[in-house]
CSV table of N, CA and C in Angstrom, one decimal:
chain,number,residue,atom,x,y,z
A,1,MET,N,-56.1,12.7,-4.0
A,1,MET,CA,-55.1,13.7,-3.6
A,1,MET,C,-54.0,13.9,-4.4
A,2,LYS,N,-53.3,15.0,-4.6
A,2,LYS,CA,-52.4,15.2,-5.3
A,2,LYS,C,-51.1,15.0,-4.5
A,3,PHE,N,-50.1,14.3,-5.3
A,3,PHE,CA,-48.8,14.0,-4.5
A,3,PHE,C,-47.7,14.5,-5.3
A,4,ASN,N,-47.8,15.0,-6.6
A,4,ASN,CA,-46.8,15.7,-7.4
A,4,ASN,C,-46.8,17.3,-6.8
A,5,PRO,N,-45.8,17.7,-6.5
A,5,PRO,CA,-45.7,19.2,-6.1
A,5,PRO,C,-45.8,20.1,-7.2
A,6,PHE,N,-45.2,19.7,-8.6
A,6,PHE,CA,-45.1,20.5,-9.8
A,6,PHE,C,-46.5,20.3,-10.5
A,7,LEU,N,-47.6,19.7,-10.0
A,7,LEU,CA,-48.8,19.6,-10.7
A,7,LEU,C,-49.7,20.8,-10.0
A,8,THR,N,-50.5,21.4,-10.9
A,8,THR,CA,-51.3,22.3,-10.3
A,8,THR,C,-52.7,22.5,-11.1
A,9,TRP,N,-53.7,22.9,-10.4
A,9,TRP,CA,-55.1,23.1,-10.9
A,9,TRP,C,-55.4,24.6,-11.1
A,10,GLY,N,-54.5,25.4,-10.7
A,10,GLY,CA,-54.7,26.9,-10.8
A,10,GLY,C,-54.7,27.4,-12.3
A,11,CYS,N,-55.6,28.0,-12.5
A,11,CYS,CA,-56.0,28.7,-14.2
A,11,CYS,C,-54.8,29.6,-14.4
A,12,SER,N,-54.7,30.6,-13.5
A,12,SER,CA,-53.3,31.6,-13.7
A,12,SER,C,-52.2,30.9,-13.8
A,13,THR,N,-51.8,29.8,-13.0
A,13,THR,CA,-50.6,29.0,-13.1
A,13,THR,C,-50.3,28.3,-14.4
A,14,ASN,N,-51.4,27.8,-14.8
A,14,ASN,CA,-51.4,26.9,-16.1
A,14,ASN,C,-51.2,27.9,-17.3
A,15,ARG,N,-51.9,29.1,-17.1
A,15,ARG,CA,-51.8,30.0,-18.2
A,15,ARG,C,-50.5,30.5,-18.4
A,16,LYS,N,-49.9,30.7,-17.2
A,16,LYS,CA,-48.5,31.4,-17.2
A,16,LYS,C,-47.5,30.4,-17.8
A,17,ARG,N,-47.7,29.1,-17.4
A,17,ARG,CA,-46.8,28.0,-17.7
A,17,ARG,C,-47.1,28.0,-19.3
A,18,HIS,N,-48.0,27.8,-20.0
A,18,HIS,CA,-48.4,27.9,-21.2
A,18,HIS,C,-47.7,29.0,-22.1
A,19,VAL,N,-47.7,30.1,-21.5
A,19,VAL,CA,-47.2,31.3,-22.4
A,19,VAL,C,-45.8,31.3,-22.1
A,20,ASN,N,-45.2,31.0,-21.0
A,20,ASN,CA,-43.7,31.2,-21.0
A,20,ASN,C,-43.1,29.7,-20.8
A,21,ALA,N,-43.6,28.9,-21.8
A,21,ALA,CA,-43.2,27.5,-21.9
A,21,ALA,C,-41.6,27.6,-22.7
A,22,PRO,N,-40.9,26.6,-22.1
A,22,PRO,CA,-39.5,26.6,-22.8
A,22,PRO,C,-39.7,25.9,-24.3
A,23,SER,N,-38.6,26.0,-25.0
A,23,SER,CA,-38.9,25.6,-26.4
A,23,SER,C,-39.1,24.1,-26.5
A,24,HIS,N,-38.5,23.2,-25.6
A,24,HIS,CA,-38.8,21.7,-25.7
A,24,HIS,C,-40.2,21.4,-25.3
A,25,VAL,N,-40.9,22.2,-24.6
A,25,VAL,CA,-42.1,21.9,-24.2
A,25,VAL,C,-43.1,22.6,-25.3
A,26,ARG,N,-42.7,23.7,-25.6
A,26,ARG,CA,-43.6,24.4,-26.7
A,26,ARG,C,-43.8,23.7,-28.1
A,27,ARG,N,-42.5,22.9,-28.3
A,27,ARG,CA,-42.6,22.1,-29.6
A,27,ARG,C,-43.6,20.9,-29.7
A,28,ASN,N,-44.1,20.5,-28.5
A,28,ASN,CA,-45.0,19.5,-28.5
A,28,ASN,C,-46.3,20.2,-28.5
A,29,ILE,N,-46.4,21.2,-27.8
A,29,ILE,CA,-47.9,22.1,-27.8
A,29,ILE,C,-48.1,22.5,-29.4
A,30,MET,N,-46.8,22.8,-30.2
A,30,MET,CA,-47.0,23.1,-31.6
A,30,MET,C,-47.2,22.1,-32.4
A,31,SER,N,-47.7,21.0,-32.1
A,31,SER,CA,-47.8,19.8,-32.9
A,31,SER,C,-49.3,19.6,-33.4
A,32,SER,N,-49.4,19.0,-34.7
A,32,SER,CA,-50.7,18.8,-35.2
A,32,SER,C,-50.8,17.5,-35.5
A,33,HIS,N,-52.1,16.9,-35.4
A,33,HIS,CA,-52.5,15.5,-35.7
A,33,HIS,C,-52.8,15.4,-37.1
A,34,SER,N,-52.5,14.4,-37.8
A,34,SER,CA,-53.1,14.1,-39.1
A,34,SER,C,-53.1,12.4,-39.5
A,35,LYS,N,-54.4,12.3,-40.3
A,35,LYS,CA,-54.5,10.8,-40.5
A,35,LYS,C,-53.5,10.4,-41.6
A,36,GLU,N,-53.5,11.4,-42.5
A,36,GLU,CA,-52.7,11.2,-43.6
A,36,GLU,C,-51.1,10.9,-43.4
A,37,LEU,N,-50.6,11.4,-42.3
A,37,LEU,CA,-49.3,11.5,-41.8
A,37,LEU,C,-49.1,10.1,-41.4
A,38,ARG,N,-50.1,9.6,-40.7
A,38,ARG,CA,-50.1,8.3,-40.1
A,38,ARG,C,-50.0,7.2,-41.1
A,39,GLN,N,-50.7,7.3,-42.3
A,39,GLN,CA,-50.5,6.5,-43.3
A,39,GLN,C,-49.2,6.4,-44.0
A,40,LYS,N,-48.9,7.6,-44.4
A,40,LYS,CA,-47.7,7.7,-45.0
A,40,LYS,C,-46.4,7.5,-44.4
A,41,CYS,N,-46.3,7.9,-43.2
A,41,CYS,CA,-44.9,7.9,-42.4
A,41,CYS,C,-45.1,7.3,-41.2
A,42,ASN,N,-46.1,6.7,-40.8
A,42,ASN,CA,-46.3,6.0,-39.7
A,42,ASN,C,-46.1,7.1,-38.4
A,43,VAL,N,-46.5,8.3,-38.5
A,43,VAL,CA,-46.3,9.2,-37.3
A,43,VAL,C,-47.7,9.8,-37.1
A,44,ARG,N,-48.2,9.9,-35.8
A,44,ARG,CA,-49.5,10.7,-35.6
A,44,ARG,C,-49.5,12.2,-35.7
A,45,SER,N,-48.4,12.8,-35.0
A,45,SER,CA,-48.4,13.9,-35.2
A,45,SER,C,-46.8,14.3,-35.3
A,46,MET,N,-46.8,15.8,-35.8
A,46,MET,CA,-45.4,16.4,-36.0
A,46,MET,C,-45.8,17.9,-35.6
A,47,PRO,N,-44.6,18.5,-35.1
A,47,PRO,CA,-44.5,20.0,-34.9
A,47,PRO,C,-44.7,20.9,-36.2
A,48,ILE,N,-45.6,21.6,-36.2
A,48,ILE,CA,-45.8,22.4,-37.5
A,48,ILE,C,-44.6,23.4,-37.6
A,49,ARG,N,-44.1,23.5,-38.9
A,49,ARG,CA,-43.2,24.6,-39.0
A,49,ARG,C,-43.5,25.3,-40.3
A,50,LYS,N,-42.5,26.3,-40.7
A,50,LYS,CA,-42.7,27.2,-41.9
A,50,LYS,C,-42.6,26.1,-43.1
A,51,ASP,N,-43.4,26.4,-44.2
A,51,ASP,CA,-43.5,25.7,-45.6
A,51,ASP,C,-44.1,24.4,-45.4
A,52,ASP,N,-44.7,23.8,-44.3
A,52,ASP,CA,-45.4,22.7,-44.2
A,52,ASP,C,-46.8,23.1,-44.8
A,53,GLY,N,-47.5,22.2,-45.4
A,53,GLY,CA,-48.6,22.3,-46.1
A,53,GLY,C,-49.7,21.8,-45.0
A,54,VAL,N,-50.9,22.8,-44.8
A,54,VAL,CA,-52.0,22.5,-43.8
A,54,VAL,C,-53.3,22.7,-44.5
A,55,GLN,N,-54.2,22.3,-43.7
A,55,GLN,CA,-55.5,22.5,-44.2
A,55,GLN,C,-56.5,23.0,-43.0
A,56,VAL,N,-57.2,24.1,-43.1
A,56,VAL,CA,-58.2,24.6,-42.0
A,56,VAL,C,-59.3,23.7,-41.9
A,57,VAL,N,-59.6,23.2,-40.7
A,57,VAL,CA,-60.8,22.2,-40.6
A,57,VAL,C,-61.8,22.9,-39.7
A,58,ARG,N,-61.5,24.0,-39.0
A,58,ARG,CA,-62.6,24.8,-38.2
A,58,ARG,C,-62.4,26.2,-38.5
A,59,GLY,N,-63.6,26.9,-38.2
A,59,GLY,CA,-63.5,28.3,-38.2
A,59,GLY,C,-64.1,28.9,-39.6
A,60,HIS,N,-64.0,30.1,-39.7
A,60,HIS,CA,-64.6,30.7,-41.0
A,60,HIS,C,-64.0,30.5,-42.3
A,61,CYS,N,-62.5,30.0,-42.2
A,61,CYS,CA,-61.9,29.6,-43.5
A,61,CYS,C,-61.8,28.3,-43.7
A,62,LYS,N,-62.8,27.5,-43.1
A,62,LYS,CA,-62.5,26.0,-43.2
A,62,LYS,C,-62.9,25.5,-44.5
A,63,GLY,N,-62.2,24.2,-44.9
A,63,GLY,CA,-62.5,23.8,-46.2
A,63,GLY,C,-61.8,24.2,-47.6
A,64,GLN,N,-61.0,25.2,-47.2
A,64,GLN,CA,-60.3,25.7,-48.3
A,64,GLN,C,-59.4,24.8,-48.7
A,65,GLN,N,-58.4,25.1,-49.8
A,65,GLN,CA,-57.5,24.3,-50.3
A,65,GLN,C,-56.3,24.1,-49.3
A,66,ILE,N,-55.3,23.3,-49.6
A,66,ILE,CA,-54.2,23.1,-48.7
A,66,ILE,C,-53.4,24.4,-48.9
A,67,GLY,N,-53.0,25.1,-47.7
A,67,GLY,CA,-52.2,26.3,-47.8
A,67,GLY,C,-50.9,26.2,-47.3
A,68,LYS,N,-49.8,26.8,-47.6
A,68,LYS,CA,-48.4,26.6,-47.1
A,68,LYS,C,-48.4,27.7,-45.9
A,69,VAL,N,-47.7,27.1,-44.8
A,69,VAL,CA,-47.5,28.0,-43.6
A,69,VAL,C,-46.3,29.1,-44.0
A,70,VAL,N,-46.9,30.0,-43.7
A,70,VAL,CA,-46.0,31.3,-44.1
A,70,VAL,C,-45.1,31.7,-42.8
A,71,GLN,N,-45.9,31.6,-41.6
A,71,GLN,CA,-44.9,32.2,-40.3
A,71,GLN,C,-45.7,31.3,-39.3
A,72,VAL,N,-45.0,31.0,-38.2
A,72,VAL,CA,-45.5,30.3,-37.0
A,72,VAL,C,-44.9,31.2,-35.9
A,73,TYR,N,-45.9,31.6,-35.0
A,73,TYR,CA,-45.4,32.7,-33.9
A,73,TYR,C,-46.4,32.6,-33.0
A,74,ARG,N,-46.1,32.5,-31.6
A,74,ARG,CA,-46.9,32.5,-30.5
A,74,ARG,C,-48.0,31.5,-30.6
A,75,TYR,N,-47.9,30.3,-30.8
A,75,TYR,CA,-49.0,29.3,-30.8
A,75,TYR,C,-49.9,29.6,-32.0
A,76,VAL,N,-49.7,30.4,-33.0
A,76,VAL,CA,-50.4,30.8,-34.0
A,76,VAL,C,-49.8,30.5,-35.3
A,77,ILE,N,-50.4,30.0,-36.4
A,77,ILE,CA,-49.8,29.9,-37.7
A,77,ILE,C,-50.7,30.7,-38.7
A,78,TYR,N,-49.6,31.1,-39.7
A,78,TYR,CA,-50.4,32.1,-40.6
A,78,TYR,C,-50.3,31.3,-42.0
A,79,THR,N,-51.1,31.2,-42.9
A,79,THR,CA,-50.8,30.3,-44.1
A,79,THR,C,-51.2,31.4,-45.1
A,80,GLU,N,-50.6,30.9,-46.5
A,80,GLU,CA,-50.7,31.9,-47.7
A,80,GLU,C,-52.2,32.1,-48.1
A,81,ARG,N,-53.0,31.2,-47.8
A,81,ARG,CA,-54.3,31.1,-48.5
A,81,ARG,C,-55.3,32.0,-47.7
A,82,VAL,N,-55.0,32.1,-46.4
A,82,VAL,CA,-56.2,32.8,-45.4
A,82,VAL,C,-55.8,34.1,-45.2
A,83,GLN,N,-56.3,35.2,-45.9
A,83,GLN,CA,-55.8,36.4,-45.6
A,83,GLN,C,-57.1,37.3,-45.5
A,84,LEU,N,-57.1,38.7,-45.2
A,84,LEU,CA,-58.0,39.5,-45.2
A,84,LEU,C,-57.7,40.9,-45.6
A,85,GLU,N,-58.5,41.6,-46.1
A,85,GLU,CA,-58.0,43.0,-46.8
A,85,GLU,C,-58.5,43.9,-45.9
A,86,LYS,N,-57.6,44.7,-45.3
A,86,LYS,CA,-57.7,45.9,-44.4
A,86,LYS,C,-58.6,47.1,-45.1
A,87,ALA,N,-59.1,48.0,-44.2
A,87,ALA,CA,-59.7,49.2,-44.8
A,87,ALA,C,-58.7,50.0,-45.7
A,88,ASN,N,-57.6,50.1,-45.5
A,88,ASN,CA,-56.6,50.8,-46.5
A,88,ASN,C,-56.2,50.0,-47.7
A,89,GLY,N,-56.7,48.7,-47.7
A,89,GLY,CA,-56.4,48.0,-49.2
A,89,GLY,C,-55.4,47.0,-48.9
A,90,THR,N,-54.6,47.1,-48.0
A,90,THR,CA,-53.5,46.0,-47.8
A,90,THR,C,-54.1,44.7,-47.2
A,91,THR,N,-53.6,43.5,-47.7
A,91,THR,CA,-53.9,42.4,-47.3
A,91,THR,C,-52.9,41.8,-46.1
A,92,VAL,N,-53.7,41.2,-45.2
A,92,VAL,CA,-53.0,40.8,-44.1
A,92,VAL,C,-53.2,39.2,-43.9
A,93,HIS,N,-52.2,38.3,-43.4
A,93,HIS,CA,-52.5,36.9,-43.1
A,93,HIS,C,-53.2,36.8,-41.8
A,94,VAL,N,-54.1,36.0,-41.9
A,94,VAL,CA,-55.1,35.7,-40.5
A,94,VAL,C,-54.3,34.7,-39.8
A,95,GLY,N,-54.2,34.8,-38.5
A,95,GLY,CA,-53.7,33.9,-37.4
A,95,GLY,C,-54.8,32.7,-37.4
A,96,ILE,N,-54.2,31.5,-37.3
A,96,ILE,CA,-55.1,30.3,-37.0
A,96,ILE,C,-54.4,29.5,-35.9
A,97,HIS,N,-55.3,29.0,-35.1
A,97,HIS,CA,-54.7,28.2,-33.9
A,97,HIS,C,-54.4,27.0,-34.5
A,98,LEU,N,-53.5,26.2,-33.8
A,98,LEU,CA,-53.0,25.0,-34.3
A,98,LEU,C,-54.0,23.7,-34.2
A,99,SER,N,-54.8,23.9,-33.2
A,99,SER,CA,-55.9,23.0,-33.2
A,99,SER,C,-56.9,22.8,-34.0
A,100,LYS,N,-57.1,23.9,-35.0
A,100,LYS,CA,-57.9,24.1,-35.9
A,100,LYS,C,-57.4,23.7,-37.3
A,101,VAL,N,-56.3,23.2,-37.4
A,101,VAL,CA,-55.6,22.8,-38.4
A,101,VAL,C,-55.2,21.3,-38.6
A,102,VAL,N,-55.1,20.8,-39.9
A,102,VAL,CA,-54.6,19.4,-39.9
A,102,VAL,C,-53.2,19.6,-40.9
A,103,LEU,N,-52.4,18.7,-40.5
A,103,LEU,CA,-51.2,18.8,-41.2
A,103,LEU,C,-51.4,17.9,-42.3
A,104,ILE,N,-51.0,18.2,-43.7
A,104,ILE,CA,-51.2,17.6,-45.0
A,104,ILE,C,-49.7,17.1,-45.4
A,105,ARG,N,-48.9,18.1,-45.7
A,105,ARG,CA,-47.4,17.8,-46.3
A,105,ARG,C,-46.6,18.3,-45.5
A,106,LEU,N,-45.2,17.5,-45.2
A,106,LEU,CA,-44.2,17.9,-44.5
A,106,LEU,C,-43.2,18.4,-45.5
A,107,LYS,N,-42.5,19.4,-44.9
A,107,LYS,CA,-41.4,19.8,-45.6
A,107,LYS,C,-40.2,19.0,-44.9
A,108,LEU,N,-39.8,18.1,-45.6
A,108,LEU,CA,-38.7,17.3,-45.1
A,108,LEU,C,-37.3,17.7,-45.3
A,109,ASP,N,-36.4,17.8,-44.3
A,109,ASP,CA,-35.0,18.0,-44.4
A,109,ASP,C,-34.3,16.8,-43.7
A,110,LYS,N,-33.1,16.8,-43.4
A,110,LYS,CA,-32.2,15.6,-42.7
A,110,LYS,C,-32.9,15.5,-41.4
A,111,ASP,N,-33.0,16.7,-40.6
A,111,ASP,CA,-33.4,16.5,-39.3
A,111,ASP,C,-34.9,15.8,-39.2
A,112,ARG,N,-35.6,16.3,-39.9
A,112,ARG,CA,-37.3,15.8,-39.8
A,112,ARG,C,-37.2,14.4,-40.1
A,113,LYS,N,-36.1,14.0,-41.2
A,113,LYS,CA,-36.1,12.5,-41.7
A,113,LYS,C,-35.6,11.6,-40.6
A,114,LYS,N,-34.8,12.3,-39.8
A,114,LYS,CA,-34.1,11.5,-38.6
A,114,LYS,C,-35.3,11.2,-37.7
A,115,ILE,N,-36.2,12.3,-37.3
A,115,ILE,CA,-37.3,12.1,-36.5
A,115,ILE,C,-38.1,11.1,-36.7
A,116,LEU,N,-38.7,11.2,-38.0
A,116,LEU,CA,-39.6,10.3,-38.7
A,116,LEU,C,-39.0,8.6,-38.5
A,117,GLU,N,-37.6,8.6,-38.7
A,117,GLU,CA,-37.1,7.2,-38.6
A,117,GLU,C,-37.1,6.7,-37.1
A,118,ARG,N,-36.8,7.7,-36.2
A,118,ARG,CA,-36.8,7.2,-34.8
A,118,ARG,C,-38.1,6.8,-34.4
A,119,LYS,N,-39.1,7.7,-34.7
A,119,LYS,CA,-40.4,7.4,-34.2
A,119,LYS,C,-40.9,6.2,-34.9
A,120,ALA,N,-40.6,5.7,-36.2
A,120,ALA,CA,-41.1,4.7,-36.9
A,120,ALA,C,-40.4,3.4,-36.1
A,121,LYS,N,-39.1,3.6,-35.9
A,121,LYS,CA,-38.4,2.4,-35.0
A,121,LYS,C,-39.0,2.3,-33.7
A,122,SER,N,-39.4,3.1,-33.1
A,122,SER,CA,-39.9,3.1,-31.7
A,122,SER,C,-41.3,2.5,-31.6
A,123,ARG,N,-42.0,2.7,-32.6
A,123,ARG,CA,-43.2,2.2,-32.9
A,123,ARG,C,-43.1,0.6,-33.2
A,124,GLN,N,-42.0,0.4,-34.0
A,124,GLN,CA,-41.8,-1.2,-34.3
A,124,GLN,C,-41.3,-2.0,-33.1
A,125,VAL,N,-40.8,-1.2,-32.4
A,125,VAL,CA,-40.3,-1.9,-31.0
A,125,VAL,C,-41.5,-2.2,-30.1
A,126,GLY,N,-42.5,-1.0,-30.1
A,126,GLY,CA,-43.6,-1.0,-29.3
A,126,GLY,C,-44.4,-2.5,-29.8
A,127,LYS,N,-44.6,-2.6,-31.1
A,127,LYS,CA,-45.6,-3.6,-31.6
A,127,LYS,C,-45.0,-5.0,-31.2
A,128,GLU,N,-43.6,-5.1,-31.1
A,128,GLU,CA,-43.1,-6.5,-31.0
A,128,GLU,C,-42.9,-6.7,-29.3
A,129,LYS,N,-43.0,-5.7,-28.6
A,129,LYS,CA,-42.9,-5.7,-27.1
A,129,LYS,C,-44.0,-6.9,-26.6
A,130,GLY,N,-43.3,-7.7,-25.8
A,130,GLY,CA,-44.4,-8.6,-25.0
A,130,GLY,C,-44.6,-9.8,-25.7
A,131,LYS,N,-44.1,-9.9,-27.0
A,131,LYS,CA,-44.2,-11.2,-27.8
A,131,LYS,C,-43.2,-12.1,-27.6
A,132,TYR,N,-43.2,-13.3,-27.5
A,132,TYR,CA,-42.2,-14.4,-27.4
A,132,TYR,C,-41.6,-14.8,-28.8
A,133,LYS,N,-40.5,-14.9,-29.0
A,133,LYS,CA,-40.0,-15.5,-30.1
A,133,LYS,C,-39.7,-16.9,-30.0
A,134,GLU,N,-39.7,-17.6,-31.2
A,134,GLU,CA,-39.5,-19.1,-31.0
A,134,GLU,C,-38.4,-19.5,-30.4
A,135,GLU,N,-37.1,-18.9,-30.6
A,135,GLU,CA,-36.0,-19.2,-29.9
A,135,GLU,C,-35.9,-19.0,-28.3
A,136,LEU,N,-36.7,-18.0,-28.0
A,136,LEU,CA,-36.9,-17.8,-26.4
A,136,LEU,C,-37.8,-19.1,-25.8
A,137,ILE,N,-38.7,-19.3,-26.5
A,137,ILE,CA,-39.5,-20.6,-26.1
A,137,ILE,C,-38.7,-21.8,-26.1
A,138,GLU,N,-38.0,-22.0,-27.1
A,138,GLU,CA,-37.1,-23.3,-27.0
A,138,GLU,C,-36.2,-23.0,-25.9
A,139,LYS,N,-35.6,-22.0,-25.5
A,139,LYS,CA,-34.8,-22.0,-24.4
A,139,LYS,C,-35.3,-22.1,-23.0
A,140,MET,N,-36.5,-21.6,-23.0
A,140,MET,CA,-37.3,-21.8,-21.7
A,140,MET,C,-37.7,-23.3,-21.5
A,141,GLN,N,-38.1,-23.9,-22.5
A,141,GLN,CA,-38.4,-25.3,-22.2
A,141,GLN,C,-37.2,-26.2,-21.9
A,142,GLU,N,-36.1,-25.8,-22.4
A,142,GLU,CA,-34.9,-26.6,-22.0
A,142,GLU,C,-34.4,-26.8,-20.6
């Protein structure tokens, strides 16, 4: 039984919430996972933004080299490597959904560095949680 009034199973309602999501929710949806990020920065995923390096892992353009993100717009990213030539000869960037992409390189600025530090700190606290230190054990025995 459903107890939360804000939870819904309706397709149209969920679609509407996805499309009209506020920026703080959209930010989490626009995140991409990466094993390399986990090794380098101790972070499982980060929101993708312009100038990040990504690799396409699904679709007709998969397996190509690492491409730089040119634009992020409406849950779709455009990379510099994935392009199509139109009938009139102009080249157009092809939109790729975020779930078909793996984040390889981050464009680091001061805000992103703060996010990485905060996430690393919370992971460290999570690892130590539930463990008893020697000082606490001694105090408990007294």
